[in-house]
mmCIF file of C-alpha atoms in Angstrom:
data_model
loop_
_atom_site.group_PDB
_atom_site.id
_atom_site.type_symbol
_atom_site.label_atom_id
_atom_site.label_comp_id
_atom_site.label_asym_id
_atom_site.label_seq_id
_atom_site.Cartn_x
_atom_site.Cartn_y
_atom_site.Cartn_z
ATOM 1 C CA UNK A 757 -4.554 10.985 -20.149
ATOM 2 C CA UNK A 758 -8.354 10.555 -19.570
ATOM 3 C CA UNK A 759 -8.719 14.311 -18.418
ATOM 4 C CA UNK A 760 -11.962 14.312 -17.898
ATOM 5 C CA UNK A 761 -11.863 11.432 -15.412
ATOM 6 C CA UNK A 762 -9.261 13.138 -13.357
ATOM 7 C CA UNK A 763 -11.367 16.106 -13.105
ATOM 8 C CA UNK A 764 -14.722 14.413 -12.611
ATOM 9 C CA UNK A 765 -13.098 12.415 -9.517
ATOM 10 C CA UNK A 766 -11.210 15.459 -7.961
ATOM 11 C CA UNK A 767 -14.888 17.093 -7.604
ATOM 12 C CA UNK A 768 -15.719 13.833 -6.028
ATOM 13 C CA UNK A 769 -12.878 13.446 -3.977
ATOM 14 C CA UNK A 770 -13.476 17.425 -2.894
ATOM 15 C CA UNK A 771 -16.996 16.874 -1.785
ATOM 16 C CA UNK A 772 -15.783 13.685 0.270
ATOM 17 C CA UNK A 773 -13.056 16.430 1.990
ATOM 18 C CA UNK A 774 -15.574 18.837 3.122
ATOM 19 C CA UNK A 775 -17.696 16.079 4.328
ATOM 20 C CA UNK A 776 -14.764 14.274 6.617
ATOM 21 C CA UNK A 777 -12.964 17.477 7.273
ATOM 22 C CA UNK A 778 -11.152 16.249 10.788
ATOM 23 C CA UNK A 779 -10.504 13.055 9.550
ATOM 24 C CA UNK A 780 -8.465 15.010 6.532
ATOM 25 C CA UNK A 781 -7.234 17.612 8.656
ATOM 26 C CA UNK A 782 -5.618 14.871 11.071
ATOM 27 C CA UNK A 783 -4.475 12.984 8.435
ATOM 28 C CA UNK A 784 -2.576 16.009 6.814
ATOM 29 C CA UNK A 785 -0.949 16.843 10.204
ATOM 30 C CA UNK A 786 0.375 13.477 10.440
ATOM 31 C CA UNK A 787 2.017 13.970 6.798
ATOM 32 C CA UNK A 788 3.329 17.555 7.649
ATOM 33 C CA UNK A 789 5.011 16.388 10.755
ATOM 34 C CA UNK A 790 6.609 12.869 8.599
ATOM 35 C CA UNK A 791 7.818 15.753 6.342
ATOM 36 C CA UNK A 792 9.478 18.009 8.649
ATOM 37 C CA UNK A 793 11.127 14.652 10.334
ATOM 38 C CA UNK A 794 12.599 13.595 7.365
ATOM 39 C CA UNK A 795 13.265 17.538 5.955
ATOM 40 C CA UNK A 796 15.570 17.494 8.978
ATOM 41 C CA UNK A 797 18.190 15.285 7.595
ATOM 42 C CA UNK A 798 21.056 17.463 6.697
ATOM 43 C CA UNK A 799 24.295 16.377 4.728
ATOM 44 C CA UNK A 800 25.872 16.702 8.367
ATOM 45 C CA UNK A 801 23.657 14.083 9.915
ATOM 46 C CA UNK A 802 23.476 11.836 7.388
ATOM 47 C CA UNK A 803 27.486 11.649 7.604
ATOM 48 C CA UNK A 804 26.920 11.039 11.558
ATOM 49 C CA UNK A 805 23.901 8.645 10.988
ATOM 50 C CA UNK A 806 24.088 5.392 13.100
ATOM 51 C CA UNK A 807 21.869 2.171 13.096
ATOM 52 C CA UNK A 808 19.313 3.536 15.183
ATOM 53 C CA UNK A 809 18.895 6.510 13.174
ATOM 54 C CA UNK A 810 18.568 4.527 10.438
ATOM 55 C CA UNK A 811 15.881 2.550 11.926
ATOM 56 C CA UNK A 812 14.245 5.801 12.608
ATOM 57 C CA UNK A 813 14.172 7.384 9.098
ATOM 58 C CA UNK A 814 13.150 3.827 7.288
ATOM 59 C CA UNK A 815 10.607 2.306 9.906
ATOM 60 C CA UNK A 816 7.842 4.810 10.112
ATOM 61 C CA UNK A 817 7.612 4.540 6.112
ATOM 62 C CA UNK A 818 4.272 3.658 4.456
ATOM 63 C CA UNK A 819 6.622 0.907 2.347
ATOM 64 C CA UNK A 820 7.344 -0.720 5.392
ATOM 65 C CA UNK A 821 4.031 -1.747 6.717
ATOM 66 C CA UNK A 822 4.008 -5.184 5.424
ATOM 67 C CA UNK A 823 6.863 -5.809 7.648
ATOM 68 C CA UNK A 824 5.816 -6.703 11.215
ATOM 69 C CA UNK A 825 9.212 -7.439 12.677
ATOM 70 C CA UNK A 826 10.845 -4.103 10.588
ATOM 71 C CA UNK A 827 13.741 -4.358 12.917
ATOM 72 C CA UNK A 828 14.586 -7.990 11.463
ATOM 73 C CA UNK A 829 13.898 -6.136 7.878
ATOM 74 C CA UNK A 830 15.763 -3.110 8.986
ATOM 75 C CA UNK A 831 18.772 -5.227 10.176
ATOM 76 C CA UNK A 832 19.358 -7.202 6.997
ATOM 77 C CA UNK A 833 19.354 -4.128 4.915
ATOM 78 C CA UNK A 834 22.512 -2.918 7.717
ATOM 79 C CA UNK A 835 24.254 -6.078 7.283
ATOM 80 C CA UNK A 836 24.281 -6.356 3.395
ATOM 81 C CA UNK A 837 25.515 -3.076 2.462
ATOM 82 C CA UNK A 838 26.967 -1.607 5.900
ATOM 83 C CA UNK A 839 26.825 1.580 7.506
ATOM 84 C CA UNK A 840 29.290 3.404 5.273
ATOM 85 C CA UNK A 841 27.674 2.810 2.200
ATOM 86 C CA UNK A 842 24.223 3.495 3.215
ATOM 87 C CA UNK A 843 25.667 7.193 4.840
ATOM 88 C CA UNK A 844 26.931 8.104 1.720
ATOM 89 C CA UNK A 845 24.407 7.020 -0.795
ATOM 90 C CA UNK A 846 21.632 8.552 0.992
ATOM 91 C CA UNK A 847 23.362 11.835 1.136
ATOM 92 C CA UNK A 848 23.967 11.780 -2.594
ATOM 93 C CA UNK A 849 20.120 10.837 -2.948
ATOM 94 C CA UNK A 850 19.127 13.901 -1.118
ATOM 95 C CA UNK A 851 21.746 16.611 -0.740
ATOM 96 C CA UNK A 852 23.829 15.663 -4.251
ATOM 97 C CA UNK A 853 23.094 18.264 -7.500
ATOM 98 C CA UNK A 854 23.595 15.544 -9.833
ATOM 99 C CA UNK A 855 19.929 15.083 -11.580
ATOM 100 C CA UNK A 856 17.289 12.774 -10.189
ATOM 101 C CA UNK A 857 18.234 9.952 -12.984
ATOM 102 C CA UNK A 858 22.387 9.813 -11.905
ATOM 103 C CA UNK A 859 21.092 10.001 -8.046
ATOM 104 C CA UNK A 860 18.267 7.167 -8.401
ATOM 105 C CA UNK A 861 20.568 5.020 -10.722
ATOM 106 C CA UNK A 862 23.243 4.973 -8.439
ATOM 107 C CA UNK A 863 21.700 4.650 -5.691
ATOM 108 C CA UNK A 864 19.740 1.238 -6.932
ATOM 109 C CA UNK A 865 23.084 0.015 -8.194
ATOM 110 C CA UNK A 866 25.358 0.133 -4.891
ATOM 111 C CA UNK A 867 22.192 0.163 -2.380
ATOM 112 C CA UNK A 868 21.157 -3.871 -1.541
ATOM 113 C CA UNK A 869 17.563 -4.266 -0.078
ATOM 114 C CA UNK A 870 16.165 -0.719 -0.750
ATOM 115 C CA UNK A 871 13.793 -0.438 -3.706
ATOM 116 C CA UNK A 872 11.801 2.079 -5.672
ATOM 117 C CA UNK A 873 8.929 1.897 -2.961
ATOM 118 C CA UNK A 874 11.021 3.136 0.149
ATOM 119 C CA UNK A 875 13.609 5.756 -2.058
ATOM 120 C CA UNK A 876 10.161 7.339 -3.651
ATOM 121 C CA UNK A 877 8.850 7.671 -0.656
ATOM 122 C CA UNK A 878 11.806 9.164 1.111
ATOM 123 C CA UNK A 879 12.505 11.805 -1.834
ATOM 124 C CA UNK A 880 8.799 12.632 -1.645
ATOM 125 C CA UNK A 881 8.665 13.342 2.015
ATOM 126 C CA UNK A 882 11.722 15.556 1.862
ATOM 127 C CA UNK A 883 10.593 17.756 -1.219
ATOM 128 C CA UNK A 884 6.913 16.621 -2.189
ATOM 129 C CA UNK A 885 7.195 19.817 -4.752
ATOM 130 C CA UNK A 886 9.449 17.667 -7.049
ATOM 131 C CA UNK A 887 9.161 14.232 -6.440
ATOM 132 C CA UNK A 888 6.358 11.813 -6.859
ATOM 133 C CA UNK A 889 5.508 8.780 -4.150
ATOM 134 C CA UNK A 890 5.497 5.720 -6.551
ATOM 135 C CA UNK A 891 3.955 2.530 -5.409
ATOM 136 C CA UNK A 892 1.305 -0.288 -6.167
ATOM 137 C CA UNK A 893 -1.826 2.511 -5.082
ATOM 138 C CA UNK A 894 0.269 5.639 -7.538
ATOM 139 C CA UNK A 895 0.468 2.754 -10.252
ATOM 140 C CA UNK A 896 -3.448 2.044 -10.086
ATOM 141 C CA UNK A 897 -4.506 5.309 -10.164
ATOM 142 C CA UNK A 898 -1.636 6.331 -13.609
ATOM 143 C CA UNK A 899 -3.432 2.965 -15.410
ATOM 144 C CA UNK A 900 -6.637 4.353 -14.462
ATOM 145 C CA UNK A 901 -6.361 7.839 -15.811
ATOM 146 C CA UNK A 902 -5.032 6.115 -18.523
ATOM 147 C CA UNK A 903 -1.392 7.872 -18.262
ATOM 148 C CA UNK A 904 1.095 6.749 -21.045
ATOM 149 C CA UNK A 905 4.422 4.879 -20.741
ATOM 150 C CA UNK A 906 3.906 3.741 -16.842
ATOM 151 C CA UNK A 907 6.119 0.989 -15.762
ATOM 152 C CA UNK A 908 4.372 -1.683 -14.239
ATOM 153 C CA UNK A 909 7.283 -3.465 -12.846
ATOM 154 C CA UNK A 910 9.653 -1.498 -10.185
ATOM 155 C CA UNK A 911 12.291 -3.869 -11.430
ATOM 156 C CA UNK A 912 12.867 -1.832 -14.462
ATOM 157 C CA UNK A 913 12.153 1.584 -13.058
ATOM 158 C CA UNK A 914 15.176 3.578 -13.884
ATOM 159 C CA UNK A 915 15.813 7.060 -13.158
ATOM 160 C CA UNK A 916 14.642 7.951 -16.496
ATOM 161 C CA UNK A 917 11.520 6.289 -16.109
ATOM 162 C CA UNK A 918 11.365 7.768 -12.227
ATOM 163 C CA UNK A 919 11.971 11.428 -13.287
ATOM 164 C CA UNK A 920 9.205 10.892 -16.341
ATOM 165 C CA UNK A 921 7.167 9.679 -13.015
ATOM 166 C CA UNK A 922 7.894 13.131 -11.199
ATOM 167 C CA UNK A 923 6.674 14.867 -14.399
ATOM 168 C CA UNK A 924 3.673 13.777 -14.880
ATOM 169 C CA UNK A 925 2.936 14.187 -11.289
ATOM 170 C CA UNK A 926 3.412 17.832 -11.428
ATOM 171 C CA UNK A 927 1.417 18.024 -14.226
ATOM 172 C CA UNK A 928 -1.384 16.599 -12.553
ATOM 173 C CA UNK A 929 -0.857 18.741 -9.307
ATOM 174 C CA UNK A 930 -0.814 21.996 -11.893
ATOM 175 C CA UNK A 931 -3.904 20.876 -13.466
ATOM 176 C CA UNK A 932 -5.596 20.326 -10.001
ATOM 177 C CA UNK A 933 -4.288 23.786 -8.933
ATOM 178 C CA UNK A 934 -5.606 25.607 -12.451
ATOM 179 C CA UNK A 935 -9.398 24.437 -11.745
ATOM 180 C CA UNK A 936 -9.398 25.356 -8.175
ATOM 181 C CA UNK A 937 -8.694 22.083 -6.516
ATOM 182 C CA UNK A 938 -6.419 23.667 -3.747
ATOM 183 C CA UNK A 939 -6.199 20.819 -1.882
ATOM 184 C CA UNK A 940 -3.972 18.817 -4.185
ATOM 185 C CA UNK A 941 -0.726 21.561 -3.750
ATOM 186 C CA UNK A 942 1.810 19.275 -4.066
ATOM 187 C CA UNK A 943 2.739 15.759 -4.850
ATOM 188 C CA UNK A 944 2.289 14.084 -0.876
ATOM 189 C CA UNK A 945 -1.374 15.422 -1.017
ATOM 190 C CA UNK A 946 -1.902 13.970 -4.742
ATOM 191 C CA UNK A 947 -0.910 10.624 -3.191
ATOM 192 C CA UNK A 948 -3.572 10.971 -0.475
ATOM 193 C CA UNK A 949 -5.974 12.086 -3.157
ATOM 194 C CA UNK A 950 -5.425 8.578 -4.743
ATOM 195 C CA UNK A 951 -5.758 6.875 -1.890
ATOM 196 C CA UNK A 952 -9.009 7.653 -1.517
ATOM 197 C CA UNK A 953 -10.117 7.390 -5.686
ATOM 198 C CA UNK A 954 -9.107 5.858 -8.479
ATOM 199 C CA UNK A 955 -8.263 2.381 -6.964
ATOM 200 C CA UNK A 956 -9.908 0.278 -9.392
ATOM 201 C CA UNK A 957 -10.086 -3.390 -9.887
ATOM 202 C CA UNK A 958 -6.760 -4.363 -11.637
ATOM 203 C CA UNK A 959 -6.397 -7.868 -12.038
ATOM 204 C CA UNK A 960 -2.793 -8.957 -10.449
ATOM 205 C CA UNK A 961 -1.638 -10.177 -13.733
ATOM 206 C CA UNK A 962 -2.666 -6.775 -15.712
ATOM 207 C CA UNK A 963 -0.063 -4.945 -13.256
ATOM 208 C CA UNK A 964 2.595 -7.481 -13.412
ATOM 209 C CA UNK A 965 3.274 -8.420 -16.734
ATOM 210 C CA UNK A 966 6.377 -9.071 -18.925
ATOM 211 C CA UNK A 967 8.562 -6.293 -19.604
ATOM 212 C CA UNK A 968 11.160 -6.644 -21.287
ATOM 213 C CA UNK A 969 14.282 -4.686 -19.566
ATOM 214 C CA UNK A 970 15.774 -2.642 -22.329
ATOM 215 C CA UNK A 971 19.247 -1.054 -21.812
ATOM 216 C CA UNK A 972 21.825 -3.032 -19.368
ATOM 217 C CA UNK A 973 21.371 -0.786 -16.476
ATOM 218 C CA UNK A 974 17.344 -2.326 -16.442
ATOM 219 C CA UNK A 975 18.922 -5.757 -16.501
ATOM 220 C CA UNK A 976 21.060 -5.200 -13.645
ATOM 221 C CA UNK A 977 17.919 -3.528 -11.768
ATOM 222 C CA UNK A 978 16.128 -6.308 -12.440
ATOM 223 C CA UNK A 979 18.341 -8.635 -11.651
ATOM 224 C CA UNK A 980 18.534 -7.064 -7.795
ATOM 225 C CA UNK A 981 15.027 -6.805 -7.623
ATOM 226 C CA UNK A 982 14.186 -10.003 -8.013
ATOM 227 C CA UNK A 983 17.064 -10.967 -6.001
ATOM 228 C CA UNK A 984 15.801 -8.538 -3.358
ATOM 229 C CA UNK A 985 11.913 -9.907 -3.737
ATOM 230 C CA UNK A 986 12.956 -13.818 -3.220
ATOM 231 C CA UNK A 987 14.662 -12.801 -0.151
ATOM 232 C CA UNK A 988 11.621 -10.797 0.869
ATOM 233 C CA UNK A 989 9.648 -14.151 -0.283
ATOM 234 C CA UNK A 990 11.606 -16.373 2.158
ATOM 235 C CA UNK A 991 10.830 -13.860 5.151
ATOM 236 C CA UNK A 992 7.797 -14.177 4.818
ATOM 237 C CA UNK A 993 7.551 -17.966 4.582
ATOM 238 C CA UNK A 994 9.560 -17.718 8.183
ATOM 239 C CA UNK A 995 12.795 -18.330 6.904
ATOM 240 C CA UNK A 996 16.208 -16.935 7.098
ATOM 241 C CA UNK A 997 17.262 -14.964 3.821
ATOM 242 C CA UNK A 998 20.242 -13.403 2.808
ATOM 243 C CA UNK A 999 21.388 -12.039 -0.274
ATOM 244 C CA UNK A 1000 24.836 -12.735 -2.088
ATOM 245 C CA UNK A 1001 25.665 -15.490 0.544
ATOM 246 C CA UNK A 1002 29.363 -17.427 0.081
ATOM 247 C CA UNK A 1003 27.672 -21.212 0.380
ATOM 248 C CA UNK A 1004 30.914 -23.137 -0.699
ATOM 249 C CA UNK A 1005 34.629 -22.374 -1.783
ATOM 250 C CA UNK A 1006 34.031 -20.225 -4.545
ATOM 251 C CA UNK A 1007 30.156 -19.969 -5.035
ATOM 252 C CA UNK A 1008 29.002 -16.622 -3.740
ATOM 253 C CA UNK A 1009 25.106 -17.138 -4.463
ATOM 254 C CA UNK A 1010 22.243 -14.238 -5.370
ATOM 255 C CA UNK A 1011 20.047 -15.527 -2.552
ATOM 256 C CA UNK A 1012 19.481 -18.012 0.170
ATOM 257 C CA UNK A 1013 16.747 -19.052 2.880
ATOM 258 C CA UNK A 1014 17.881 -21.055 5.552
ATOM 259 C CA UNK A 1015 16.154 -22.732 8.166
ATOM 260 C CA UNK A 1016 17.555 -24.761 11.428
ATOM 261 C CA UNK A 1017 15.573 -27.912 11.596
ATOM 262 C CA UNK A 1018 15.873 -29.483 15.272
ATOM 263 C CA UNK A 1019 19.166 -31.728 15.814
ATOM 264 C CA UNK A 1020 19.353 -32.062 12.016
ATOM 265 C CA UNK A 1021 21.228 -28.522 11.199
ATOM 266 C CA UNK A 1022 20.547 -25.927 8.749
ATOM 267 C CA UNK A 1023 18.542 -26.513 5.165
ATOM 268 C CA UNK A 1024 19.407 -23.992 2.948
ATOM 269 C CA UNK A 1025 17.702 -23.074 -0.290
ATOM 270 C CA UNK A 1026 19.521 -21.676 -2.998
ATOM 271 C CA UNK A 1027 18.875 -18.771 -5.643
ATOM 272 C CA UNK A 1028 20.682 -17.856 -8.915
ATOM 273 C CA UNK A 1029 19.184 -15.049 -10.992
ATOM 274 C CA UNK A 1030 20.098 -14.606 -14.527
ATOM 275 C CA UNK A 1031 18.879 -11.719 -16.803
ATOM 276 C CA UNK A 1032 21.917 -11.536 -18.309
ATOM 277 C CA UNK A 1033 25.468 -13.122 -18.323
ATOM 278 C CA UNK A 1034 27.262 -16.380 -18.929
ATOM 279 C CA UNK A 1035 24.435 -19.652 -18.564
ATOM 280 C CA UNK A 1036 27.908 -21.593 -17.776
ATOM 281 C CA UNK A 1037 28.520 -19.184 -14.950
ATOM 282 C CA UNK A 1038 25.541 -19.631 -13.063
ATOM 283 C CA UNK A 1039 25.504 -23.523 -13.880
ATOM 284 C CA UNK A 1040 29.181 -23.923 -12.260
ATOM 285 C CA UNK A 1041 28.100 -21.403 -9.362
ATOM 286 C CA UNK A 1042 24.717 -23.650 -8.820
ATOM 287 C CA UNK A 1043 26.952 -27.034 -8.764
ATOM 288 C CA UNK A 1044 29.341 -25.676 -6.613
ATOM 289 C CA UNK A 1045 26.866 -24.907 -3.879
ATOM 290 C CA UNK A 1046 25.333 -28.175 -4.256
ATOM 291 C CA UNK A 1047 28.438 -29.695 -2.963
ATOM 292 C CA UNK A 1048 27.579 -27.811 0.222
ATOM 293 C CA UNK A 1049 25.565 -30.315 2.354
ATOM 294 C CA UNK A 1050 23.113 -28.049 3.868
ATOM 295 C CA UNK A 1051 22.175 -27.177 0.357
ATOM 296 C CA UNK A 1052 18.497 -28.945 -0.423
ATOM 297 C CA UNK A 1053 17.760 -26.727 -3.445
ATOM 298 C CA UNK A 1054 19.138 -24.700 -6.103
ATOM 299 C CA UNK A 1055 17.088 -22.951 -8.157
ATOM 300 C CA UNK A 1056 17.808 -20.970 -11.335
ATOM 301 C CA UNK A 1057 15.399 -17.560 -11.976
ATOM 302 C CA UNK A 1058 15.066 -16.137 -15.221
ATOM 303 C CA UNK A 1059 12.262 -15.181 -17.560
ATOM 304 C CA UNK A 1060 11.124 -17.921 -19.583
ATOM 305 C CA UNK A 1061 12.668 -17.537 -22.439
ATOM 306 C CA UNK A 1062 16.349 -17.434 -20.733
ATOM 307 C CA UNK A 1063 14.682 -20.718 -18.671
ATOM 308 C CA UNK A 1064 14.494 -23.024 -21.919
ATOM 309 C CA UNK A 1065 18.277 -21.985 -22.498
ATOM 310 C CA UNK A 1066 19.499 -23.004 -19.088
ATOM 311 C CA UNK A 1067 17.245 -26.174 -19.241
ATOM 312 C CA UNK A 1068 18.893 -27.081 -22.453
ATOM 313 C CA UNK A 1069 22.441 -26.609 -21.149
ATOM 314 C CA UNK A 1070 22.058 -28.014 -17.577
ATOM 315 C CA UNK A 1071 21.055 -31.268 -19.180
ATOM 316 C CA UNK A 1072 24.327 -32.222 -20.103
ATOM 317 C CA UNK A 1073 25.522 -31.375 -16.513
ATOM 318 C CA UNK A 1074 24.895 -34.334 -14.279
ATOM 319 C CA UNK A 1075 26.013 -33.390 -10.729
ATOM 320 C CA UNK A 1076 22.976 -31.054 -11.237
ATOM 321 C CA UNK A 1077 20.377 -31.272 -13.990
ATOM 322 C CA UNK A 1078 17.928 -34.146 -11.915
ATOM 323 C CA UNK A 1079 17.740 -31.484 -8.832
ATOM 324 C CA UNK A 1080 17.958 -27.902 -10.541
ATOM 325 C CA UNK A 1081 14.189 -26.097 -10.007
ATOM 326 C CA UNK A 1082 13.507 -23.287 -12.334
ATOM 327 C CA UNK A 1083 11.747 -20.014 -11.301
ATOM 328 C CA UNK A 1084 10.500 -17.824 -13.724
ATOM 329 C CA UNK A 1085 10.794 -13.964 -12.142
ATOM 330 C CA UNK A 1086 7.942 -12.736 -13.209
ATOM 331 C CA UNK A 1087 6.137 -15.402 -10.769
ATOM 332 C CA UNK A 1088 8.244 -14.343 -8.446
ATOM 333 C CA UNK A 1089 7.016 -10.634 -8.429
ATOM 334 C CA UNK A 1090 3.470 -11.598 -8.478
ATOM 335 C CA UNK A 1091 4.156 -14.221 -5.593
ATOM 336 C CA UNK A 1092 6.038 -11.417 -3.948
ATOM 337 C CA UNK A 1093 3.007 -8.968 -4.390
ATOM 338 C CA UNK A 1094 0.262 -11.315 -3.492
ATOM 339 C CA UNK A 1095 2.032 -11.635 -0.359
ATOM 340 C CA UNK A 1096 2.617 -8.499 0.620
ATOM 341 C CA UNK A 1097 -0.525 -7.267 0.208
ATOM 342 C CA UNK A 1098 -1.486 -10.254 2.547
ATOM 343 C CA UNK A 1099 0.695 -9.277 5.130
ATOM 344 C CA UNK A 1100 0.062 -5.355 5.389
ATOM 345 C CA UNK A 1101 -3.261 -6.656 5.587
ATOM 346 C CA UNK A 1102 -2.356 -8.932 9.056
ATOM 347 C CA UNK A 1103 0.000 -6.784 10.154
ATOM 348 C CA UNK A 1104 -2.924 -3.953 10.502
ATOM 349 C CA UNK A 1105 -4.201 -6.403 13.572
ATOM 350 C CA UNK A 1106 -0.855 -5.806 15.678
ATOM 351 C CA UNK A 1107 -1.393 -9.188 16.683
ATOM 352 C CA UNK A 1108 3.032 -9.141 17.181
ATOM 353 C CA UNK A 1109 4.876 -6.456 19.183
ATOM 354 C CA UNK A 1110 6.834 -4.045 17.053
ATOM 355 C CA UNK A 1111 10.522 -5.764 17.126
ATOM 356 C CA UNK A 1112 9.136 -9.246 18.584
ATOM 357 C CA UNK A 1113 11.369 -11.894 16.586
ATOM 358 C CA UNK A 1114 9.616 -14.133 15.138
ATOM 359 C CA UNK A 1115 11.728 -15.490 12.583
#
């Protein structure tokens, strides 16, 4: 780590303090209070927790501000893994005294719609002493310090890699503490402090590139991120999306957007993601929903590699191999970052009422 630069800009960063002292002291209000809402969570009211409350606890996130209709967001999140689920595995998340890695790895693996963005944020809000706020701004400002072995991808982010996170984030909060930077105490006011430095000029294909999922846990994280991100895609582009969707008898597809076009009926775009299984699988799966007539599209997603494989065996399948698209899913998390960032950006001018539908 580039010491030296992380000292250098936490004298800067001080001297900005002093000089916008309300604006800091209202800011850090607002965070206190977001911390004592979500520090009142108990194991009892999770258990009780209904659909409002959950709209409550994930709404006011940071993660969710590229959502303008969040109660559309919200909604989808309710319907794909149900009320149950979402109870229990956010009481293990918080209240279990399994480690951070068994609690964030099961939590990605049975939780649909929920990624690292929104569970960092909720851990660090309930104890900002041990866990570290991890998104695009805490990625910019690890490259810049120059901070080994940071994933650039959430896809893969394990809870391995989440807990390494948490480490090093201490360590920079202890370091802060050590040279008299009082300000940074814990790991909510070390995200602020990066909000306000270290955001340099990473080009878009720097922070997404090609990683390679190692262990079959990553692949499977992978796999529902991306399947998670194209849904998030098609929501943006005004559509319906749903994840793990039955289209036709026996085809139970990663993700679909749907659209109702006048008095012609739905159109319905299909999504297979594949980083790792049988090709013949997702082929038959694929063909099968083609036989569904709202069906316009089917599209396979791997990375590129995996892509000349499934080109190479869909060509002897005719029912599909003249209308199968391919997808590579590392376009897919750039298109899904490009677009976020546009959208936090619009939905900044409130220009749509908070739960206005507009999909």
């Amino acid at each position: 780590m580039n010491e030296k630069l992380y000292l250098d800009t936490l004298k800067k960063y001080q001297k900005w303090a002093k000089e916008n002292k309300k604006q800091v002291e209202q800011d850090f209000t607002e965070r206190r209070a977001m911390c004592e809402d979500m520090q009142a969570y108990s194991k009892e009211r999770f258990a009780k927790l209904t659909e409002e409350e959950f709209y409550e606890l994930i709404a006011p996130l940071w993660a969710m501000r590229i959502w303008g209709n969040k109660k559309y967001y919200i909604d989808n999140i309710v319907e794909s893994n149900g009320m149950e689920l979402i109870r229990e595995q956010l009481t293990e998340l918080f209240w279990s005294k399994h480690s951070i890695e068994k609690r964030w790895d099961d939590f990605r693996s049975k939780i649909k719609g929920i990624g690292p963005a929104i569970m960092s944020e909720l851990l660090n809000k309930f104890n900002p002493d041990e866990y570290l706020l991890w998104n695009r701004k805490s990625l910019t400002a690890f490259l810049a310090l120059g901070i080994e072995k940071v994933p650039k991808q959430n896809a893969s982010l394990d809870g391995k890699r989440y807990a390494y996170l948490c480490k090093i984030g201490k360590s920079l909060v202890e370091l802060a503490k050590s040279k008299g930077y009082s300000e940074i105490d814990n790991m909510l006011a070390l995200d602020y402090f990066y909000w306000q430095e270290l955001q340099i000029d990473i080009p878009i294909d720097e922070v997404i590139e090609e990683e390679k999922p190692e262990t079959e846990k990553q692949k499977t994280f992978v796999h529902n991120d991306v399947r998670d991100r194209i849904c998030d895609i098609g929501s943006f582009l005004g559509f319906k999306a749903y994840r793990e969707k039955k289209v036709a008898d026996g085809a139970v597809v990663d993700a679909i957007w749907e659209v109702s076009v006048g008095n012609m009926g739905r159109v319905t775009y299909v999504f297979e993601v594949q980083t790792n299984g049988s090709i013949d699988s997702l082929l038959m799966n694929l063909m099968r929903a083609k036989n569904n007539p709202s069906v316009q599209g089917i599209v396979a997603v791997s990375d590129a590699k995996q892509i000349e494989k499934i080109k190479k065996e869909a060509a002897s399948v005719k029912a599909i191999r003249d209308d199968l698209k391919y997808w590579d899913y590392n376009d897919v998390l750039k298109v899904y970052d490009s677009l976020s960032s546009a959208y936090e950006s619009i939905n900044k001018l409130h220009l749509v009422p908070e739960g206005y539908n507009i999909l």
